[in-house]
mmCIF file of C-alpha atoms in Angstrom:
data_model
loop_
_atom_site.group_PDB
_atom_site.id
_atom_site.type_symbol
_atom_site.label_atom_id
_atom_site.label_comp_id
_atom_site.label_asym_id
_atom_site.label_seq_id
_atom_site.Cartn_x
_atom_site.Cartn_y
_atom_site.Cartn_z
ATOM 1 C CA MET A 213 80.640 -14.770 56.814
ATOM 2 C CA GLN A 214 83.506 -14.875 54.332
ATOM 3 C CA SER A 215 84.891 -18.334 55.117
ATOM 4 C CA THR A 216 81.546 -20.061 54.456
ATOM 5 C CA ARG A 217 81.261 -18.792 50.879
ATOM 6 C CA THR A 218 81.497 -21.491 48.232
ATOM 7 C CA PHE A 219 83.030 -20.958 44.808
ATOM 8 C CA THR A 220 79.497 -20.772 43.367
ATOM 9 C CA ASP A 221 78.598 -18.053 45.902
ATOM 10 C CA LYS A 222 81.613 -16.054 44.772
ATOM 11 C CA ILE A 223 80.663 -16.382 41.090
ATOM 12 C CA PHE A 224 77.147 -15.191 41.888
ATOM 13 C CA LEU A 225 78.549 -12.259 43.884
ATOM 14 C CA VAL A 226 80.414 -11.105 40.780
ATOM 15 C CA LEU A 227 77.204 -11.539 38.760
ATOM 16 C CA LYS A 228 75.298 -9.475 41.353
ATOM 17 C CA GLY A 229 77.952 -6.799 40.972
ATOM 18 C CA LEU A 230 77.398 -6.934 37.207
ATOM 19 C CA GLY A 231 73.688 -6.378 37.805
ATOM 20 C CA MET A 232 74.263 -3.485 40.200
ATOM 21 C CA GLY A 233 76.772 -1.841 37.871
ATOM 22 C CA ALA A 234 74.442 -2.103 34.881
ATOM 23 C CA ALA A 235 71.481 -0.752 36.874
ATOM 24 C CA ASN A 236 73.502 2.185 38.236
ATOM 25 C CA LYS A 237 74.516 3.222 34.712
ATOM 26 C CA VAL A 238 70.933 3.560 33.423
ATOM 27 C CA PRO A 239 69.156 6.848 34.290
ATOM 28 C CA GLY A 240 66.064 5.904 36.285
ATOM 29 C CA VAL A 241 67.242 2.544 37.575
ATOM 30 C CA SER A 242 68.857 1.940 40.972
ATOM 31 C CA GLY A 243 71.557 -0.585 41.773
ATOM 32 C CA GLY A 244 70.147 -0.630 45.304
ATOM 33 C CA VAL A 245 67.029 -2.353 43.953
ATOM 34 C CA VAL A 246 69.195 -5.215 42.631
ATOM 35 C CA ALA A 247 70.821 -5.548 46.069
ATOM 36 C CA PHE A 248 67.421 -5.458 47.777
ATOM 37 C CA VAL A 249 65.779 -8.061 45.569
ATOM 38 C CA ALA A 250 68.764 -10.406 45.314
ATOM 39 C CA GLY A 251 68.817 -10.609 49.109
ATOM 40 C CA PHE A 252 72.170 -9.003 49.932
ATOM 41 C CA TYR A 253 71.155 -5.375 50.613
ATOM 42 C CA GLU A 254 71.640 -5.481 54.393
ATOM 43 C CA GLU A 255 74.995 -7.272 54.105
ATOM 44 C CA PHE A 256 76.046 -4.652 51.546
ATOM 45 C CA ILE A 257 75.149 -1.783 53.911
ATOM 46 C CA TYR A 258 76.718 -3.614 56.875
ATOM 47 C CA SER A 259 79.964 -4.119 54.948
ATOM 48 C CA LEU A 260 80.183 -0.509 53.770
ATOM 49 C CA GLN A 261 79.734 0.882 57.283
ATOM 50 C CA LYS A 262 82.751 -1.186 58.348
ATOM 51 C CA PHE A 263 84.902 1.432 56.594
ATOM 52 C CA ASN A 264 85.427 3.369 59.810
ATOM 53 C CA GLY A 265 88.119 4.460 62.285
ATOM 54 C CA LYS A 266 88.898 0.913 63.362
ATOM 55 C CA ALA A 267 89.394 -0.202 59.726
ATOM 56 C CA PHE A 268 91.665 2.804 59.133
ATOM 57 C CA LYS A 269 93.809 1.895 62.179
ATOM 58 C CA LEU A 270 94.149 -1.713 61.007
ATOM 59 C CA LEU A 271 95.243 -0.480 57.571
ATOM 60 C CA ILE A 272 97.739 2.072 58.946
ATOM 61 C CA ASN A 273 99.255 -0.545 61.277
ATOM 62 C CA GLY A 274 99.802 -2.911 58.340
ATOM 63 C CA ARG A 275 97.350 -5.524 59.617
ATOM 64 C CA PHE A 276 96.025 -6.163 56.128
ATOM 65 C CA LYS A 277 94.487 -9.602 56.774
ATOM 66 C CA SER A 278 92.603 -8.303 59.809
ATOM 67 C CA PHE A 279 91.505 -5.257 57.801
ATOM 68 C CA PHE A 280 90.238 -7.479 54.963
ATOM 69 C CA ARG A 281 88.289 -9.696 57.355
ATOM 70 C CA TYR A 282 86.887 -6.734 59.279
ATOM 71 C CA ILE A 283 85.428 -5.018 56.194
ATOM 72 C CA ASN A 284 83.977 -8.310 54.861
ATOM 73 C CA GLY A 285 86.548 -8.019 52.099
ATOM 74 C CA VAL A 286 85.612 -11.064 50.010
ATOM 75 C CA PHE A 287 82.039 -9.833 49.670
ATOM 76 C CA ILE A 288 82.951 -6.203 48.928
ATOM 77 C CA SER A 289 85.841 -6.929 46.534
ATOM 78 C CA LEU A 290 83.893 -9.468 44.444
ATOM 79 C CA LEU A 291 80.848 -7.202 44.286
ATOM 80 C CA PHE A 292 82.875 -4.180 43.175
ATOM 81 C CA PHE A 293 84.864 -6.348 40.764
ATOM 82 C CA GLY A 294 81.544 -7.240 39.112
ATOM 83 C CA MET A 295 80.568 -3.548 38.976
ATOM 84 C CA ILE A 296 83.858 -2.628 37.290
ATOM 85 C CA ILE A 297 83.473 -5.426 34.717
ATOM 86 C CA SER A 298 79.897 -4.247 34.142
ATOM 87 C CA TYR A 299 80.992 -0.699 33.405
ATOM 88 C CA PHE A 300 83.151 -1.885 30.505
ATOM 89 C CA SER A 301 80.857 -4.650 29.238
ATOM 90 C CA VAL A 302 77.209 -4.988 30.283
ATOM 91 C CA SER A 303 76.667 -1.235 30.518
ATOM 92 C CA LYS A 304 78.066 -0.825 26.991
ATOM 93 C CA LEU A 305 75.606 -3.458 25.759
ATOM 94 C CA LEU A 306 72.812 -1.604 27.563
ATOM 95 C CA ASP A 307 73.823 1.639 25.834
ATOM 96 C CA TYR A 308 73.451 -0.157 22.477
ATOM 97 C CA LEU A 309 70.102 -1.739 23.387
ATOM 98 C CA ILE A 310 68.668 1.557 24.659
ATOM 99 C CA LEU A 311 69.768 3.228 21.440
ATOM 100 C CA HIS A 312 68.087 0.638 19.180
ATOM 101 C CA TYR A 313 65.358 -0.937 21.353
ATOM 102 C CA GLU A 314 64.584 1.826 23.854
ATOM 103 C CA LEU A 315 60.912 0.957 24.472
ATOM 104 C CA TYR A 316 61.628 -2.700 25.218
ATOM 105 C CA VAL A 317 64.601 -1.985 27.500
ATOM 106 C CA TRP A 318 62.566 0.481 29.576
ATOM 107 C CA SER A 319 59.734 -2.076 29.637
ATOM 108 C CA VAL A 320 61.998 -4.734 31.148
ATOM 109 C CA PHE A 321 63.196 -2.271 33.797
ATOM 110 C CA PHE A 322 59.600 -1.197 34.504
ATOM 111 C CA GLY A 323 58.668 -4.856 35.034
ATOM 112 C CA MET A 324 61.688 -5.324 37.310
ATOM 113 C CA ILE A 325 60.573 -2.387 39.464
ATOM 114 C CA ILE A 326 57.038 -3.854 39.705
ATOM 115 C CA GLY A 327 58.519 -7.220 40.657
ATOM 116 C CA SER A 328 60.702 -5.494 43.252
ATOM 117 C CA ILE A 329 57.687 -3.807 44.841
ATOM 118 C CA TYR A 330 55.927 -7.187 45.068
ATOM 119 C CA TYR A 331 59.046 -8.825 46.508
ATOM 120 C CA ILE A 332 59.595 -6.197 49.207
ATOM 121 C CA SER A 333 55.948 -5.863 50.270
ATOM 122 C CA LYS A 334 54.802 -9.519 50.220
ATOM 123 C CA ASP A 335 56.552 -10.552 53.454
ATOM 124 C CA PHE A 336 56.463 -7.157 55.152
ATOM 125 C CA GLU A 337 54.502 -7.437 58.396
ATOM 126 C CA GLY A 338 55.291 -4.088 59.989
ATOM 127 C CA TRP A 339 52.429 -2.062 58.556
ATOM 128 C CA CYS A 340 51.185 0.616 60.939
ATOM 129 C CA THR A 341 50.199 4.276 60.704
ATOM 130 C CA LYS A 342 53.834 5.465 60.743
ATOM 131 C CA ALA A 343 54.810 2.900 58.112
ATOM 132 C CA TYR A 344 51.974 4.015 55.793
ATOM 133 C CA ILE A 345 52.987 7.676 56.256
ATOM 134 C CA ALA A 346 56.621 6.786 55.423
ATOM 135 C CA LEU A 347 55.402 4.860 52.346
ATOM 136 C CA ALA A 348 53.374 7.878 51.160
ATOM 137 C CA ILE A 349 56.321 10.251 51.712
ATOM 138 C CA GLY A 350 58.602 7.914 49.741
ATOM 139 C CA ILE A 351 56.126 7.708 46.823
ATOM 140 C CA ILE A 352 55.680 11.511 46.717
ATOM 141 C CA ILE A 353 59.447 12.127 46.764
ATOM 142 C CA GLY A 354 60.053 9.473 44.095
ATOM 143 C CA ILE A 355 57.369 10.811 41.748
ATOM 144 C CA SER A 356 58.380 14.442 42.353
ATOM 145 C CA ILE A 357 61.991 13.717 41.388
ATOM 146 C CA SER A 358 60.889 12.206 38.061
ATOM 147 C CA PHE A 359 59.170 15.448 37.035
ATOM 148 C CA LEU A 360 61.832 17.964 38.106
ATOM 149 C CA ASP A 361 63.528 20.134 35.487
ATOM 150 C CA PRO A 362 67.317 19.642 35.230
ATOM 151 C CA ALA A 363 69.740 22.315 36.435
ATOM 152 C CA LYS A 364 72.531 23.764 34.300
ATOM 153 C CA GLU A 365 75.976 22.145 34.198
ATOM 154 C CA ASN A 366 78.249 23.286 37.031
ATOM 155 C CA ASP A 367 81.944 22.307 37.219
ATOM 156 C CA ASN A 368 82.630 23.993 40.576
ATOM 157 C CA LEU A 369 84.677 21.375 42.458
ATOM 158 C CA LEU A 370 82.682 21.761 45.691
ATOM 159 C CA PHE A 371 79.451 21.135 43.762
ATOM 160 C CA VAL A 372 81.097 18.208 41.929
ATOM 161 C CA PHE A 373 82.017 16.665 45.316
ATOM 162 C CA PHE A 374 78.393 17.132 46.422
ATOM 163 C CA CYS A 375 77.214 15.485 43.169
ATOM 164 C CA GLY A 376 79.391 12.480 43.987
ATOM 165 C CA MET A 377 77.881 12.174 47.466
ATOM 166 C CA ILE A 378 74.295 12.474 46.217
ATOM 167 C CA SER A 379 74.576 10.360 43.063
ATOM 168 C CA VAL A 380 75.980 7.372 44.947
ATOM 169 C CA SER A 381 72.587 7.127 46.677
ATOM 170 C CA GLY A 382 71.523 4.981 43.715
ATOM 171 C CA MET A 383 73.778 2.254 45.056
ATOM 172 C CA THR A 384 72.602 2.502 48.667
ATOM 173 C CA LEU A 385 68.977 3.673 48.336
ATOM 174 C CA PRO A 386 66.658 1.400 46.305
ATOM 175 C CA GLY A 387 64.492 3.520 44.026
ATOM 176 C CA PHE A 388 66.936 6.418 43.746
ATOM 177 C CA SER A 389 68.791 6.449 40.432
ATOM 178 C CA GLY A 390 72.216 8.071 40.760
ATOM 179 C CA SER A 391 72.421 8.614 36.999
ATOM 180 C CA PHE A 392 69.010 10.305 36.866
ATOM 181 C CA ILE A 393 69.868 12.495 39.859
ATOM 182 C CA LEU A 394 73.011 13.620 37.989
ATOM 183 C CA ILE A 395 70.825 14.557 34.997
ATOM 184 C CA LEU A 396 68.643 16.653 37.331
ATOM 185 C CA MET A 397 71.742 18.260 38.858
ATOM 186 C CA GLY A 398 72.917 19.117 35.334
ATOM 187 C CA ASN A 399 76.196 17.204 35.595
ATOM 188 C CA TYR A 400 75.485 13.784 34.036
ATOM 189 C CA VAL A 401 77.486 14.519 30.874
ATOM 190 C CA LEU A 402 80.306 16.296 32.729
ATOM 191 C CA LEU A 403 80.814 13.521 35.291
ATOM 192 C CA LEU A 404 79.833 10.288 33.529
ATOM 193 C CA VAL A 405 80.808 11.115 29.938
ATOM 194 C CA ASP A 406 83.296 13.962 29.459
ATOM 195 C CA SER A 407 85.486 13.319 32.528
ATOM 196 C CA VAL A 408 85.475 9.531 31.965
ATOM 197 C CA ASN A 409 86.455 10.067 28.316
ATOM 198 C CA ALA A 410 89.279 12.325 29.516
ATOM 199 C CA LEU A 411 90.498 9.485 31.765
ATOM 200 C CA TYR A 412 90.354 6.971 28.881
ATOM 201 C CA ASP A 413 92.301 9.364 26.634
ATOM 202 C CA THR A 414 94.895 9.979 29.363
ATOM 203 C CA ILE A 415 95.433 6.258 30.003
ATOM 204 C CA PHE A 416 95.778 5.639 26.253
ATOM 205 C CA ASP A 417 98.263 8.540 25.935
ATOM 206 C CA MET A 418 100.367 7.262 28.856
ATOM 207 C CA ILE A 419 100.474 3.732 27.419
ATOM 208 C CA SER A 420 101.607 5.267 24.121
ATOM 209 C CA GLY A 421 104.309 7.235 25.955
ATOM 210 C CA ASP A 422 102.625 10.563 25.188
ATOM 211 C CA PHE A 423 102.553 12.891 28.222
ATOM 212 C CA SER A 424 101.640 16.063 26.358
ATOM 213 C CA PHE A 425 98.252 16.066 28.136
ATOM 214 C CA ILE A 426 100.059 17.634 31.123
ATOM 215 C CA ASP A 427 100.097 20.898 29.143
ATOM 216 C CA ASN A 428 96.422 20.564 28.192
ATOM 217 C CA PRO A 429 94.448 22.680 30.731
ATOM 218 C CA GLU A 430 91.077 21.264 29.632
ATOM 219 C CA ARG A 431 92.278 17.660 30.128
ATOM 220 C CA ILE A 432 93.773 18.460 33.537
ATOM 221 C CA LYS A 433 90.531 20.181 34.536
ATOM 222 C CA MET A 434 88.480 17.098 33.562
ATOM 223 C CA LEU A 435 90.831 14.807 35.517
ATOM 224 C CA LYS A 436 90.472 17.058 38.582
ATOM 225 C CA VAL A 437 86.681 16.943 38.180
ATOM 226 C CA LEU A 438 86.714 13.120 37.979
ATOM 227 C CA THR A 439 89.011 12.832 41.014
ATOM 228 C CA VAL A 440 86.821 15.120 43.147
ATOM 229 C CA PHE A 441 83.667 13.301 41.950
ATOM 230 C CA THR A 442 85.220 9.951 42.922
ATOM 231 C CA LEU A 443 86.184 11.275 46.362
ATOM 232 C CA GLY A 444 82.629 12.574 46.819
ATOM 233 C CA SER A 445 81.195 9.213 45.774
ATOM 234 C CA VAL A 446 83.377 7.281 48.233
ATOM 235 C CA THR A 447 82.521 9.747 51.022
ATOM 236 C CA GLY A 448 78.811 9.477 50.217
ATOM 237 C CA LEU A 449 78.931 5.683 50.045
ATOM 238 C CA VAL A 450 80.514 5.346 53.491
ATOM 239 C CA THR A 451 78.372 8.113 55.051
ATOM 240 C CA PHE A 452 75.050 6.794 53.685
ATOM 241 C CA SER A 453 75.931 3.242 54.731
ATOM 242 C CA HIS A 454 76.504 4.334 58.350
ATOM 243 C CA ILE A 455 73.201 6.226 58.409
ATOM 244 C CA LEU A 456 71.281 3.375 56.762
ATOM 245 C CA ASN A 457 72.809 0.761 59.044
ATOM 246 C CA TYR A 458 71.671 2.802 62.057
ATOM 247 C CA VAL A 459 68.106 3.417 60.842
ATOM 248 C CA LEU A 460 67.681 -0.199 59.693
ATOM 249 C CA LYS A 461 68.637 -1.325 63.202
ATOM 250 C CA HIS A 462 66.495 1.169 65.102
ATOM 251 C CA PHE A 463 63.630 2.050 62.705
ATOM 252 C CA ARG A 464 63.476 -1.011 60.448
ATOM 253 C CA ASN A 465 59.772 -0.967 59.533
ATOM 254 C CA ILE A 466 59.615 2.772 58.824
ATOM 255 C CA THR A 467 62.870 2.628 56.819
ATOM 256 C CA LEU A 468 61.674 -0.314 54.692
ATOM 257 C CA SER A 469 58.334 1.477 54.126
ATOM 258 C CA LEU A 470 60.139 4.637 52.991
ATOM 259 C CA LEU A 471 62.422 2.646 50.670
ATOM 260 C CA THR A 472 59.386 0.860 49.214
ATOM 261 C CA GLY A 473 57.816 4.271 48.582
ATOM 262 C CA PHE A 474 60.980 5.418 46.773
ATOM 263 C CA ILE A 475 60.816 2.339 44.550
ATOM 264 C CA ILE A 476 57.104 2.849 43.754
ATOM 265 C CA GLY A 477 57.806 6.512 42.979
ATOM 266 C CA SER A 478 60.636 5.535 40.614
ATOM 267 C CA LEU A 479 58.047 3.938 38.273
ATOM 268 C CA GLY A 480 57.515 7.472 36.957
ATOM 269 C CA VAL A 481 61.173 7.660 35.891
ATOM 270 C CA VAL A 482 61.254 4.273 34.133
ATOM 271 C CA TRP A 483 57.800 4.576 32.478
ATOM 272 C CA PRO A 484 58.503 2.920 29.093
ATOM 273 C CA TRP A 485 56.386 5.197 26.911
ATOM 274 C CA LYS A 486 58.338 8.436 26.819
ATOM 275 C CA ARG A 487 60.127 10.653 24.346
ATOM 276 C CA THR A 488 63.671 11.749 25.083
ATOM 277 C CA VAL A 489 64.103 15.528 25.158
ATOM 278 C CA PHE A 490 67.606 16.592 24.132
ATOM 279 C CA GLN A 491 69.401 19.816 24.991
ATOM 280 C CA THR A 492 69.392 22.403 22.209
ATOM 281 C CA ASN A 493 71.198 25.660 21.446
ATOM 282 C CA PRO A 494 69.278 28.952 21.099
ATOM 283 C CA ASP A 495 69.154 28.364 17.304
ATOM 284 C CA GLY A 496 67.425 24.978 17.830
ATOM 285 C CA SER A 497 70.449 22.799 16.973
ATOM 286 C CA PHE A 498 71.352 19.911 19.270
ATOM 287 C CA VAL A 499 74.073 20.128 21.929
ATOM 288 C CA PHE A 500 76.606 17.261 21.794
ATOM 289 C CA ASP A 501 78.908 15.825 24.475
ATOM 290 C CA SER A 502 82.608 14.937 24.051
ATOM 291 C CA SER A 503 81.620 11.570 22.515
ATOM 292 C CA GLY A 504 79.513 13.281 19.845
ATOM 293 C CA GLU A 505 76.262 12.080 21.464
ATOM 294 C CA LYS A 506 73.197 14.288 21.983
ATOM 295 C CA ILE A 507 72.738 15.349 25.608
ATOM 296 C CA VAL A 508 69.566 14.159 27.373
ATOM 297 C CA GLU A 509 67.688 16.959 29.124
ATOM 298 C CA ASN A 510 64.574 15.113 30.295
ATOM 299 C CA TYR A 511 61.728 12.845 29.170
ATOM 300 C CA GLN A 512 58.170 13.494 27.952
ATOM 301 C CA ARG A 513 55.867 10.707 29.132
ATOM 302 C CA PHE A 514 52.657 9.663 27.335
ATOM 303 C CA LEU A 515 50.006 6.918 27.326
ATOM 304 C CA PRO A 516 50.544 4.314 24.583
ATOM 305 C CA LYS A 517 48.148 3.350 21.820
ATOM 306 C CA LEU A 518 46.901 -0.254 21.796
ATOM 307 C CA GLU A 519 49.033 -1.551 18.924
ATOM 308 C CA GLY A 520 51.671 -4.198 18.203
ATOM 309 C CA ASP A 521 54.610 -2.422 19.839
ATOM 310 C CA THR A 522 52.575 -1.766 22.969
ATOM 311 C CA PHE A 523 51.623 -5.427 23.404
ATOM 312 C CA LEU A 524 55.248 -6.447 22.800
ATOM 313 C CA ALA A 525 56.374 -3.913 25.414
ATOM 314 C CA ILE A 526 53.868 -5.376 27.905
ATOM 315 C CA GLY A 527 55.420 -8.788 27.194
ATOM 316 C CA PHE A 528 58.842 -7.364 28.106
ATOM 317 C CA ILE A 529 57.356 -5.893 31.305
ATOM 318 C CA ILE A 530 56.249 -9.441 32.242
ATOM 319 C CA ILE A 531 59.785 -10.677 31.466
ATOM 320 C CA GLY A 532 61.122 -7.999 33.832
ATOM 321 C CA VAL A 533 58.814 -9.218 36.599
ATOM 322 C CA PHE A 534 59.980 -12.817 36.050
ATOM 323 C CA ILE A 535 63.657 -11.737 36.228
ATOM 324 C CA VAL A 536 63.012 -10.344 39.706
ATOM 325 C CA LEU A 537 61.109 -13.463 40.772
ATOM 326 C CA ALA A 538 64.093 -15.550 39.626
ATOM 327 C CA LEU A 539 66.447 -13.349 41.663
ATOM 328 C CA GLU A 540 64.133 -13.731 44.657
ATOM 329 C CA TRP A 541 64.109 -17.491 44.258
ATOM 330 C CA TYR A 542 67.906 -17.559 44.183
ATOM 331 C CA GLY A 543 68.088 -15.219 47.204
ATOM 332 C CA GLN A 544 65.783 -17.488 49.245
ATOM 333 C CA LYS A 545 67.735 -20.592 48.212
ATOM 334 C CA THR A 546 71.017 -18.958 49.240
ATOM 335 C CA ARG A 547 69.637 -17.924 52.631
ATOM 336 C CA LYS A 548 68.287 -21.463 53.303
ATOM 337 C CA ILE A 549 71.682 -23.011 52.484
ATOM 338 C CA LYS A 550 73.454 -20.624 54.879
ATOM 339 C CA GLN A 551 70.974 -21.418 57.662
#
């Protein structure tokens, strides 16, 4: 699988990683959808579940080349390289666009979800009573999640580990946004803002030769939180991939129906016409995170008026649909070349 990849394939793998990384960063959008639509979801799950006892033995015995081949290393490393680049580039651009053009950004994502639903369902031939029930369950769960009230922040390390396991579902389960789940669990700011900022500050201090952060209990606490969250994420990624690989092999139609339901249900989360509700103190003043940004608590959704902005937003929804169709076209072309 690795040896047949051309240089162009490798470039596109990095670009796919960029897309997954950007999608995972946005509350309401799932990187798993990008993997699904771009045609590499099953290879992604297959590769992740290769992180098992056999891989560990190969690594411990120093058989690094065999380990790299066994885990489909070229695919995984290029994909994650793209995700890392995305976190420091594309996701920053997305933060800016959401801040200044929120309606249009959400509209593009809404269109991409619609396009994804079309893509997944158009060639699906396994419809039966069980598949329809799984679809309905997926839709209900997806919609229900979008209307839940967030919990309070909790820095208990066991809960943080659990947050890592659950939030990584956005990478493995299309339709489940890891970022949005962290908002609902109350730990989005703690885990994706405050702890990450603490890491940035620590790296900058170490480069500058300043190690005084060792005596800063708050900084050490944030670094512990980030470490435990990362461990939870890795554990969740490997665990979910094993489960998904099994159910895709043995219950493919029902699993794909359920995942389609999740994606349909996620339309409630990415509905473009919504007002952001920020956390406030008892006196009505806003609560700010360590970056000085207001903390998102939830969203109030509403039906738009038929005016200029609405028609422009609909245009961006159509653009979102076309982005997915372009990804589908590339995915089909890639599969034909490999055959």
